[in-house]
Coordinates of C-alpha atoms in Angstrom, one line a residue:
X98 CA -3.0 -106.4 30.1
X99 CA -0.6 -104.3 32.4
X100 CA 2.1 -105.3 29.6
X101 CA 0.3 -103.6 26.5
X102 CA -1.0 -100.4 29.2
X103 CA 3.1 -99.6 29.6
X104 CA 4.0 -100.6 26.3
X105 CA 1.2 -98.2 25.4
X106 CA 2.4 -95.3 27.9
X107 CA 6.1 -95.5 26.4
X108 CA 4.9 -94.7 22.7
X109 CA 2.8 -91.6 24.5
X110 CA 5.9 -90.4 26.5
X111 CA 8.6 -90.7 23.7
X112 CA 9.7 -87.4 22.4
X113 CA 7.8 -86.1 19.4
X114 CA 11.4 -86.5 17.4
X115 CA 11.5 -90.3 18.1
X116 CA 7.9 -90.6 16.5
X117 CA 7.2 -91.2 12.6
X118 CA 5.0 -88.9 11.3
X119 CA 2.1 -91.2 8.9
X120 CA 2.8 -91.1 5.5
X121 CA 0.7 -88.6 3.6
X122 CA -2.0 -90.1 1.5
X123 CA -1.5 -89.7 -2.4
X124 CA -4.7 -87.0 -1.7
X125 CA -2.7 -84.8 0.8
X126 CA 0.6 -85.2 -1.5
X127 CA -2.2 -84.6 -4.4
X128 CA -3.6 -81.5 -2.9
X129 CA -0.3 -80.2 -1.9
X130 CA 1.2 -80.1 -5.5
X131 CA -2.1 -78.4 -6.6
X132 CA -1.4 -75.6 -4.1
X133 CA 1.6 -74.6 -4.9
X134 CA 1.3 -74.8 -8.6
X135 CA -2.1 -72.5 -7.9
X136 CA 0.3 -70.3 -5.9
X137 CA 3.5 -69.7 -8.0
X138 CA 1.3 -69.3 -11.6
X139 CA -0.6 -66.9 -9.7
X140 CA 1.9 -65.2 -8.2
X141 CA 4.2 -65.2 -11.2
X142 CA 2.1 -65.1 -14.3
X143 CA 0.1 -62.5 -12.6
X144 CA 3.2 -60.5 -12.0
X145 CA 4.2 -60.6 -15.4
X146 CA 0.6 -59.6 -16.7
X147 CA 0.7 -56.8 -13.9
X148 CA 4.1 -55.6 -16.1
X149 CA 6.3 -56.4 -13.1
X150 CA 8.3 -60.3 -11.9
X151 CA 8.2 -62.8 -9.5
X152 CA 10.7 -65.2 -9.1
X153 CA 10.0 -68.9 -8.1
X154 CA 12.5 -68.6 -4.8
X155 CA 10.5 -65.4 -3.9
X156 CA 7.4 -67.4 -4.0
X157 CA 8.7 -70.2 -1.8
X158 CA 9.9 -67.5 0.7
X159 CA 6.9 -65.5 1.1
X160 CA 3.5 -67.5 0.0
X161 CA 4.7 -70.8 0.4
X162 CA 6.1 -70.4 4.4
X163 CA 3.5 -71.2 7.1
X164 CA 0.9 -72.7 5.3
X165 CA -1.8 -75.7 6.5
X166 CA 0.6 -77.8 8.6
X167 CA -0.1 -81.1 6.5
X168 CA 0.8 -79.9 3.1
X169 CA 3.8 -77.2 4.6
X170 CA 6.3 -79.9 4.4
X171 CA 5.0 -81.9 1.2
X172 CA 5.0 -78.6 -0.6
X173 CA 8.8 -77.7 0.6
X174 CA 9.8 -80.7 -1.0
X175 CA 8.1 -80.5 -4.3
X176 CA 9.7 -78.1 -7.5
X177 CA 7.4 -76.1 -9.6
X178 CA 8.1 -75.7 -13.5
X179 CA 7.5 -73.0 -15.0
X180 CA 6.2 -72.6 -18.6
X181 CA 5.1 -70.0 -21.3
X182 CA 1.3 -70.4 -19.6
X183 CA 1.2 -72.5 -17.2
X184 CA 2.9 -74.3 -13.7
X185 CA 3.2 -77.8 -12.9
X186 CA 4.5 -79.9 -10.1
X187 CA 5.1 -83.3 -9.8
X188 CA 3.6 -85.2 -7.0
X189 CA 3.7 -89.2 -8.0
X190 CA 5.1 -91.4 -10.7
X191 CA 2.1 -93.3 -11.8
X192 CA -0.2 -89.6 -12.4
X193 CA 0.0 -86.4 -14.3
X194 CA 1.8 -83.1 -12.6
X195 CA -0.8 -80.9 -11.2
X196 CA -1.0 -78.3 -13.6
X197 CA -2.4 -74.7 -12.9
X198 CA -2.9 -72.5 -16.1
X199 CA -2.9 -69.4 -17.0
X200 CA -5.6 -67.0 -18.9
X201 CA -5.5 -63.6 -20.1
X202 CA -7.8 -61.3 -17.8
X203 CA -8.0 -63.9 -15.4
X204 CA -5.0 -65.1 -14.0
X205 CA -4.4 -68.8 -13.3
X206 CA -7.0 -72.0 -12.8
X207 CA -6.1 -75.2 -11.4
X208 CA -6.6 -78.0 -13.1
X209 CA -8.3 -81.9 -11.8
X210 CA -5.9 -83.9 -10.4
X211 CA -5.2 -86.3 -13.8
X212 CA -5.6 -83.5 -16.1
X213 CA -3.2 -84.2 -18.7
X214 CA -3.7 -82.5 -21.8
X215 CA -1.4 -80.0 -23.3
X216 CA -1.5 -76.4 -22.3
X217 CA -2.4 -74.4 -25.2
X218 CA -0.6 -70.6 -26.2
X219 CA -2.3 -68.0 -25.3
X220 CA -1.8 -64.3 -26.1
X221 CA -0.4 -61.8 -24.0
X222 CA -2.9 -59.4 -23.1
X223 CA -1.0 -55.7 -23.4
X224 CA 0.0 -53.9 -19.7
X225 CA -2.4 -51.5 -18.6
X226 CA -0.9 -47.4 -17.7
X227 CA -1.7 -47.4 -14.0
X228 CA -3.6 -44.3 -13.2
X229 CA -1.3 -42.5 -10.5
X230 CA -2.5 -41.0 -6.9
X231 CA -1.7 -37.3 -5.8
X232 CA 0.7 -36.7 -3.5
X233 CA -0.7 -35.7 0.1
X234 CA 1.2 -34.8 3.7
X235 CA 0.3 -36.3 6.7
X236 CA -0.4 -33.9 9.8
X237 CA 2.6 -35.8 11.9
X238 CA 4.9 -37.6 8.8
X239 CA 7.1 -38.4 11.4
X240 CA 4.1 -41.0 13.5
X241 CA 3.0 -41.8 10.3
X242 CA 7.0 -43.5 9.1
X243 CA 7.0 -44.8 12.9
X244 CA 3.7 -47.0 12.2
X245 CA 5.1 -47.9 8.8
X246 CA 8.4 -48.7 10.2
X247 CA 6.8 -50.9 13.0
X248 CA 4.4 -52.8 10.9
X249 CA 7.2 -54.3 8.7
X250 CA 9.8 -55.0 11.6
X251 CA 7.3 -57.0 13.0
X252 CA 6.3 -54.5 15.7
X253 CA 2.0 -55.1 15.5
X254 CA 3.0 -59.2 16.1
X255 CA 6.0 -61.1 16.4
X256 CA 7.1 -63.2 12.8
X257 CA 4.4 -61.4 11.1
X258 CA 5.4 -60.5 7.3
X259 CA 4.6 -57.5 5.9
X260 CA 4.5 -56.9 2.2
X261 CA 3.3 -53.8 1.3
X262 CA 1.4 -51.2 3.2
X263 CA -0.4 -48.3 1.4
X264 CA -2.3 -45.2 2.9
X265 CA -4.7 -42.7 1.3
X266 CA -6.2 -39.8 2.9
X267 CA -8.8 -37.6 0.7
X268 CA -7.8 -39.8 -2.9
X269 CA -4.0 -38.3 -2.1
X270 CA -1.3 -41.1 -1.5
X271 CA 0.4 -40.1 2.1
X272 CA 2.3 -43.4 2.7
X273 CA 3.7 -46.5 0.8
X274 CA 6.1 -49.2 1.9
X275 CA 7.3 -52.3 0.0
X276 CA 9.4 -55.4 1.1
X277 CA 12.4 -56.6 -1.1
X278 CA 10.8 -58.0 -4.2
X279 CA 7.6 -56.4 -3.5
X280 CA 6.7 -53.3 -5.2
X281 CA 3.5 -51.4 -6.2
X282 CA 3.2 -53.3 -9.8
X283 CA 3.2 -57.1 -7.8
X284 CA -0.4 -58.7 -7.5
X285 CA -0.6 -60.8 -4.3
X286 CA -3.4 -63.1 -3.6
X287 CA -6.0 -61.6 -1.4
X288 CA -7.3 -64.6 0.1
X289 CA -10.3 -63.2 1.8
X290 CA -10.5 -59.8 1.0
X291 CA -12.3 -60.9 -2.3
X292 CA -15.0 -61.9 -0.6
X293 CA -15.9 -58.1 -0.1
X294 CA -14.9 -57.5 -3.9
X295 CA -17.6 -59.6 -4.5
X296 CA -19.9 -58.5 -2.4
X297 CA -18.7 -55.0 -4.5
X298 CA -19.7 -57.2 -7.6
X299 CA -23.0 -57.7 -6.3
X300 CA -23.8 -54.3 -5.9
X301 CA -22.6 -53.1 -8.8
X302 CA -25.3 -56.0 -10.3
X303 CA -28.0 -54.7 -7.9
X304 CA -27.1 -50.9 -9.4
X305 CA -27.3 -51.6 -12.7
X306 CA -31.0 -53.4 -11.8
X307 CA -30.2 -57.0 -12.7
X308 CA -30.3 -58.6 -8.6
X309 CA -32.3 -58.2 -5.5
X310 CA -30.7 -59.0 -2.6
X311 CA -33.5 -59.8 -0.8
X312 CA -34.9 -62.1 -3.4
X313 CA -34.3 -66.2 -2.7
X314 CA -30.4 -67.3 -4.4
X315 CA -30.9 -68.2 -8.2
X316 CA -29.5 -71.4 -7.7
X317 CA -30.7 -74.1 -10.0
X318 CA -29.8 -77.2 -7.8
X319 CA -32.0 -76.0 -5.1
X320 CA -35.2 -75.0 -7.4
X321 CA -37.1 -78.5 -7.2
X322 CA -40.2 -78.4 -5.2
X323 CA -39.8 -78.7 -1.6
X324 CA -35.8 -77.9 -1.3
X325 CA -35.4 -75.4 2.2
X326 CA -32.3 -74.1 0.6
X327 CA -34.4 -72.6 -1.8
X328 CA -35.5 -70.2 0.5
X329 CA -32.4 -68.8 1.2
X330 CA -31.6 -65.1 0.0
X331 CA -29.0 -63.9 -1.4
X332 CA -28.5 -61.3 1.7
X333 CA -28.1 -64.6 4.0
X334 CA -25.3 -65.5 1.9
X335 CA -23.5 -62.3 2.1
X336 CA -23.9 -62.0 5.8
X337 CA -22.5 -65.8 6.4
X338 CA -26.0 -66.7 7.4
X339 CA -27.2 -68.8 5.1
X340 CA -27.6 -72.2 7.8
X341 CA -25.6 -74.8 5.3
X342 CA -22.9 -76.4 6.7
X343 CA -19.7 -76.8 4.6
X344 CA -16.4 -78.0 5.2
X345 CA -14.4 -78.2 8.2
X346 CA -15.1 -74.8 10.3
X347 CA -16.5 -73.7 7.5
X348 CA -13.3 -72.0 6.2
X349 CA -11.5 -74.4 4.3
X350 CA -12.8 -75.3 1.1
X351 CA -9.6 -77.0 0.1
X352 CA -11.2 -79.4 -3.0
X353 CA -12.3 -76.0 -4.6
X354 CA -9.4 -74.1 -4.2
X355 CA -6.2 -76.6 -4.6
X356 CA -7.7 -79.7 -5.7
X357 CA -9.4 -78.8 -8.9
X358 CA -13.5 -79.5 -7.8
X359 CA -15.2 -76.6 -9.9
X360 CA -17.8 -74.4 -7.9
X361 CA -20.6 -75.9 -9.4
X362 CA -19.8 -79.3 -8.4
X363 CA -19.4 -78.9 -4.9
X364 CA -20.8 -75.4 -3.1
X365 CA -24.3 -76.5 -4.2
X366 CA -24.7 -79.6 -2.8
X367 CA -24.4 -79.0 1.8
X368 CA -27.5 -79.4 3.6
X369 CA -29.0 -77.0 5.7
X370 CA -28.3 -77.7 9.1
X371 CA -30.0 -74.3 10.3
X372 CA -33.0 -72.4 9.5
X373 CA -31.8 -69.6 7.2
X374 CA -30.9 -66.4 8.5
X375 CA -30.7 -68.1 12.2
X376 CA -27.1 -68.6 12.9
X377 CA -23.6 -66.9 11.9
X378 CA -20.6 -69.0 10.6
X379 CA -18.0 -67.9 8.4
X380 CA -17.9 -70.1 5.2
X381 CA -16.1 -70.2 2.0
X382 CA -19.4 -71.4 0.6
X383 CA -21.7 -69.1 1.2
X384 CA -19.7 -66.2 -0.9
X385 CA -19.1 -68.8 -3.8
X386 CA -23.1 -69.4 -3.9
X387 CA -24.4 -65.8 -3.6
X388 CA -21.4 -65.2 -6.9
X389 CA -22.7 -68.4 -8.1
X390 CA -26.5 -67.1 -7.9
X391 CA -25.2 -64.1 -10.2
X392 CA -23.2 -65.6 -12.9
X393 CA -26.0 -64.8 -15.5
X394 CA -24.8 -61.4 -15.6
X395 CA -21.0 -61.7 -16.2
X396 CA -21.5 -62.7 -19.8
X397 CA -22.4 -58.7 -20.1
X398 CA -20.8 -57.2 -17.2
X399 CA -17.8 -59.6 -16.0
X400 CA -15.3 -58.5 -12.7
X401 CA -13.2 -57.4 -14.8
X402 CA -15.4 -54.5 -16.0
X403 CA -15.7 -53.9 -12.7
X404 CA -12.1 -53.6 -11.9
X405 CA -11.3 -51.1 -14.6
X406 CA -13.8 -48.9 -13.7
X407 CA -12.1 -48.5 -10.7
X408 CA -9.1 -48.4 -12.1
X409 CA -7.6 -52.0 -10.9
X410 CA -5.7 -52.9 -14.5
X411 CA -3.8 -55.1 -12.3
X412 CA -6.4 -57.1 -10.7
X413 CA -7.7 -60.2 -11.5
X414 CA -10.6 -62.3 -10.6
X415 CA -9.3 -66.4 -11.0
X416 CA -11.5 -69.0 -11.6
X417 CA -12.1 -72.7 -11.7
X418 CA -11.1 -75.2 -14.8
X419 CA -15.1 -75.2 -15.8
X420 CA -15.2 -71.3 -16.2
X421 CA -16.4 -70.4 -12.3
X422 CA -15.4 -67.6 -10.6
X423 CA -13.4 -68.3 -7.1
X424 CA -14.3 -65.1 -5.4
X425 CA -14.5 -66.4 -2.4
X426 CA -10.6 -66.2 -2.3
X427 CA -8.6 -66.2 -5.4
X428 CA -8.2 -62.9 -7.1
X429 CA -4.9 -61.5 -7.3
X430 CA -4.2 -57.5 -6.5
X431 CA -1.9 -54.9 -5.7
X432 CA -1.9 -52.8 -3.2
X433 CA -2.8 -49.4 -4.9
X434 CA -5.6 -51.7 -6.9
X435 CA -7.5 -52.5 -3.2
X436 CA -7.0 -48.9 -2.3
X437 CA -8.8 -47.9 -5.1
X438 CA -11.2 -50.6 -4.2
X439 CA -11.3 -48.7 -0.6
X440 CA -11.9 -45.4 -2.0
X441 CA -15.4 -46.1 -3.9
X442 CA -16.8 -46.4 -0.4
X443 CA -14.9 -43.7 1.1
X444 CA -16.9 -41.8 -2.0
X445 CA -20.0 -43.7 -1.4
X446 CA -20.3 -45.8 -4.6
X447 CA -19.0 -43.2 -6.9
X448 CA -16.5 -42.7 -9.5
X449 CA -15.6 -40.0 -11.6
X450 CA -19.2 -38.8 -10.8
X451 CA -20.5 -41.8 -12.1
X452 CA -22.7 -43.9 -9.4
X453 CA -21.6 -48.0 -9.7
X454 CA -23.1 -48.6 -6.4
X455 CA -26.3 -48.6 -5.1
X456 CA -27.4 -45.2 -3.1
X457 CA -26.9 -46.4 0.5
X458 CA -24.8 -49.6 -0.2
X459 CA -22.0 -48.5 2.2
X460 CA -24.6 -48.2 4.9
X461 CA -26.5 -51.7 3.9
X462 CA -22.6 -53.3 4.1
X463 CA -22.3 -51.7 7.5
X464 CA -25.0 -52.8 9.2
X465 CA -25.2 -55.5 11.4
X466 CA -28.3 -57.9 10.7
X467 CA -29.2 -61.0 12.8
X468 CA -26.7 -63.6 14.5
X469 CA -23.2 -61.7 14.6
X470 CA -19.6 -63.8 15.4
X471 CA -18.0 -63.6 18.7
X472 CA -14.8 -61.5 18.8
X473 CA -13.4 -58.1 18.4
X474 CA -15.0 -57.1 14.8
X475 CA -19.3 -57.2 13.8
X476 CA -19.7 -58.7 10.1
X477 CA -22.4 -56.8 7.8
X478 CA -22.5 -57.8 4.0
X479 CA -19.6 -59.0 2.6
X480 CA -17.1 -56.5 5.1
X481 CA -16.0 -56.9 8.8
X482 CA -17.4 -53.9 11.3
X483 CA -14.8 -52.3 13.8
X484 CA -17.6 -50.5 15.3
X485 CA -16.0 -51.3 18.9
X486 CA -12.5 -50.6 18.6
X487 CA -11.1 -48.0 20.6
X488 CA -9.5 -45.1 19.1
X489 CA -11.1 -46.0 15.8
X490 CA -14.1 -44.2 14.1
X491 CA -17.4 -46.5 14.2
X492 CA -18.3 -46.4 10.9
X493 CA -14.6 -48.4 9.8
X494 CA -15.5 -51.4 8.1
X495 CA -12.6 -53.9 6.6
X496 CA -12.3 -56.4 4.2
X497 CA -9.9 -59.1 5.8
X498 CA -7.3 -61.9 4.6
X499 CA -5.9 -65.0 5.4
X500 CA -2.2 -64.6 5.9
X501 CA -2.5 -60.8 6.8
X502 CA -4.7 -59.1 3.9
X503 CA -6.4 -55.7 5.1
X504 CA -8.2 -53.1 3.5
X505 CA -9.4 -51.2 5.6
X506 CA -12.0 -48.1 5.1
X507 CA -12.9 -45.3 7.2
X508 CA -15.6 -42.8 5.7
X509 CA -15.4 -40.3 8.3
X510 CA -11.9 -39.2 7.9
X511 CA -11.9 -40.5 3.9
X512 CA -9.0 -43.1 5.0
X513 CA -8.1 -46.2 3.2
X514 CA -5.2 -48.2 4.8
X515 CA -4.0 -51.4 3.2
X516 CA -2.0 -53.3 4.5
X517 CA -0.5 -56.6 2.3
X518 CA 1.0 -59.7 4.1
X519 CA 2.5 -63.6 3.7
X520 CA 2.1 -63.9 7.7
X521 CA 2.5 -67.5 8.1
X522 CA 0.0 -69.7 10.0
X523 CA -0.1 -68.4 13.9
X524 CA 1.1 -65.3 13.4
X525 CA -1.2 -62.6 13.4
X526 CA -0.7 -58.5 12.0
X527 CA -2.6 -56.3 14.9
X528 CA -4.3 -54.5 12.3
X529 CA -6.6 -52.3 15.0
X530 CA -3.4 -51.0 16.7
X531 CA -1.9 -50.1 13.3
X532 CA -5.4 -48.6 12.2
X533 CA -5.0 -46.7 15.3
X534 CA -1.8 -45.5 15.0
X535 CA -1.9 -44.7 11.6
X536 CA -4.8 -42.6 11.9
X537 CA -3.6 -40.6 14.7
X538 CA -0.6 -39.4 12.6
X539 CA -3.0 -38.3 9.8
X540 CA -5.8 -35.8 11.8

């Protein structure tokens, strides 16, 4: 016995360089093909769509550094090929590349692991003028290029990438700043921020008097007699309050995004593990079933309608293989596109003097209701509160990104800041310090 307890402390004190990492399972080799053929067609195709390039070693550099730790090293190793409409990457002898493709007006879908057919031509869709911003002044140019400046040397956290960065003050453009290869015609994913898009999808449905938000989901898997989920509204799903459970911490839906599950498959079926509207936990889930619940309406009225209202001809809204939209995360924008998307709230659901959102929507995303997260930011409908951050105005409100995606919107000064990122897993963009300084320099 004392034999195996030594032989057992000796494997526990060798250094981690003398250990063998386990072999990754063909499902972890599986689902790190599928992201990166997701993320260099959406990153290229999308670029080319938007009128502008992206070039496969770009990609790896940027989108491709600092990812989930067990599929970082898999998807180092693996090359993408790049066709007319589609990418695929190779990840075992025996099965099919994992194969994302690409769709006019909606950007890139991965495919099920085994997919094999052939990837059919599909037309070009033309590039869309993008409408231009006037040219404003900041009150101090001069603190306004410092907080530029420090956000892409890495000054608001340490190895933290910066992209892009634009700033609008009363609809005029008063600062822009692009990385190498960046540039205001390249769509980059938005991870979370779409989650408020939708949320902006939703209200545009709730304006045009096709959904209630207060009325239970319209989800067909939970309409048989007796189901609890179907009691849960559609304002529970857009306040993360819904009382399912879901995967991991609730924010990595990684069968939906990389491994070609379709929405329909898989969001419907968690349990409830909390009376509705009890408890707050971020999940992927809950956003893909309150788009899910409204899917009726995009025959008439799809995203993209949405999106060139506002102006966002370089935006697009990805979806599954089976035709669901992902807008829980994958829609690809540029930088002037979100702050565009900023500026209807700043003008309070308005465009061109045309109402697309409800009277009062800004206020109903703002506002707090039942169990909030613990931390530095509230959550309302759909957008993140920095009602308690000091030196910032309390009715900001953000949408937020994984790998350092901001939007950020303050009403009382008519401020959009956005701020684009590839910060890779750990390191973190202080976007209240830059939200502070940023509007200090402007009023």
């Amino acid at each position: 016995m004392r034999l195996l307890i030594l032989a057992a402390a000796v494997a526990f004190a060798l250094p981690a360089a003398a250990q063998t990492p386990p072999e990754p399972t063909p499902a972890t080799r599986a689902m790190a093909a599928g992201y990166k053929a997701l993320m260099v067609c959406g990153a290229v195709k999308n670029a080319e769509a938007a009128g502008g390039s992206r070039t496969v070693g770009s990609v790896e550099a940027n989108e491709l550094v600092g990812i989930y730790p067990e599929l970082d090293p898999l998807v180092r190793e693996m090359t993408a090929e790049v066709g007319p409409n589609s990418v695929s990457v190779a990840w075992d002898e025996a099965m099919p590349p994992r194969t994302a493709v690409w769709h006019p007006g909606r950007g890139c879908s991965i495919m099920p692991v085994g997919w094999s057919d052939g990837v059919a031509e599909t037309a070009r869709q033309a590039v869309q003028p993008e409408p231009g911003f006037e040219i404003g002044v900041p009150r101090d140019p001069a603190a306004l290029e410092a907080a530029l400046v420090r956000a892409r040397e890495g000054g608001y956290g340490e190895g933290a990438n910066t992209t892009g960065v634009v700033v609008l003050q009363a609809d005029r453009l008063v600062g822009e700043w692009y990385a190498p290869g960046f540039g205001p015609d390249t769509p980059q994913r938005t991870w979370s921020v779409a989650k408020s898009l939708a949320g902006t999808i939703i209200g545009a449905a709730v304006q045009r008097g096709e959904v209630d938000v207060n009325a239970p989901a319209a989800i067909a898997d939970w309409s048989r007699e007796g189901d609890p989920r179907g009691a849960i509204t559609l304002d529970q799903l857009m306040r993360m309050a819904s009382g399912l459970t879901s995967d991991t911490a609730g924010n990595r839906t990684d069968a939906l995004y990389f491994g070609g599950v379709g929405v329909d498959e898989q969001a419907t079926t968690w349990p409830l593990i909390a009376p509705p509207g009890a408890r707050y936990r971020y999940a992927n889930n809950d956003t893909l079933l309150a788009v899910q619940s409204i899917a009726e309406t995009f025959g008439a009225h799809p995203p993209a309608e949405l999106f060139r209202t506002l102006g966002m001809h370089d935006t697009w809204a990805e979806t599954d293989w089976r035709g669901n939209y992902v807008l829980s995360s994958q829609v690809w924008s540029t930088a002037r596109d979100l702050a565009r998307f900023g500026q209807l709230y700043v003008d309070d659901g308005v465009v061109d003097g045309v109402r697309v959102l409800p009277v009062g929507w800004r206020d109903y995303v703002s506002r707090p209701s039942g169990p909030q997260p613990r931390g530095a930011q509230g959550y309302g409908a759909t957008f993140w509160l920095m009602n308690n951050s000091e030196g910032v105005p309390p009715d900001t409100i953000s949408a937020n990104g994984n790998r350092g995606q901001y939007v950020i919107i303050v009403p009382s000064r008519r401020v959009v800041i956005v701020r684009r990122g590839e910060d890779p897993a750990g390191r973190r963009f202080d976007f209240i310090a830059f939200t502070r300084d940023v509007l200090a320099a402007l009023d």
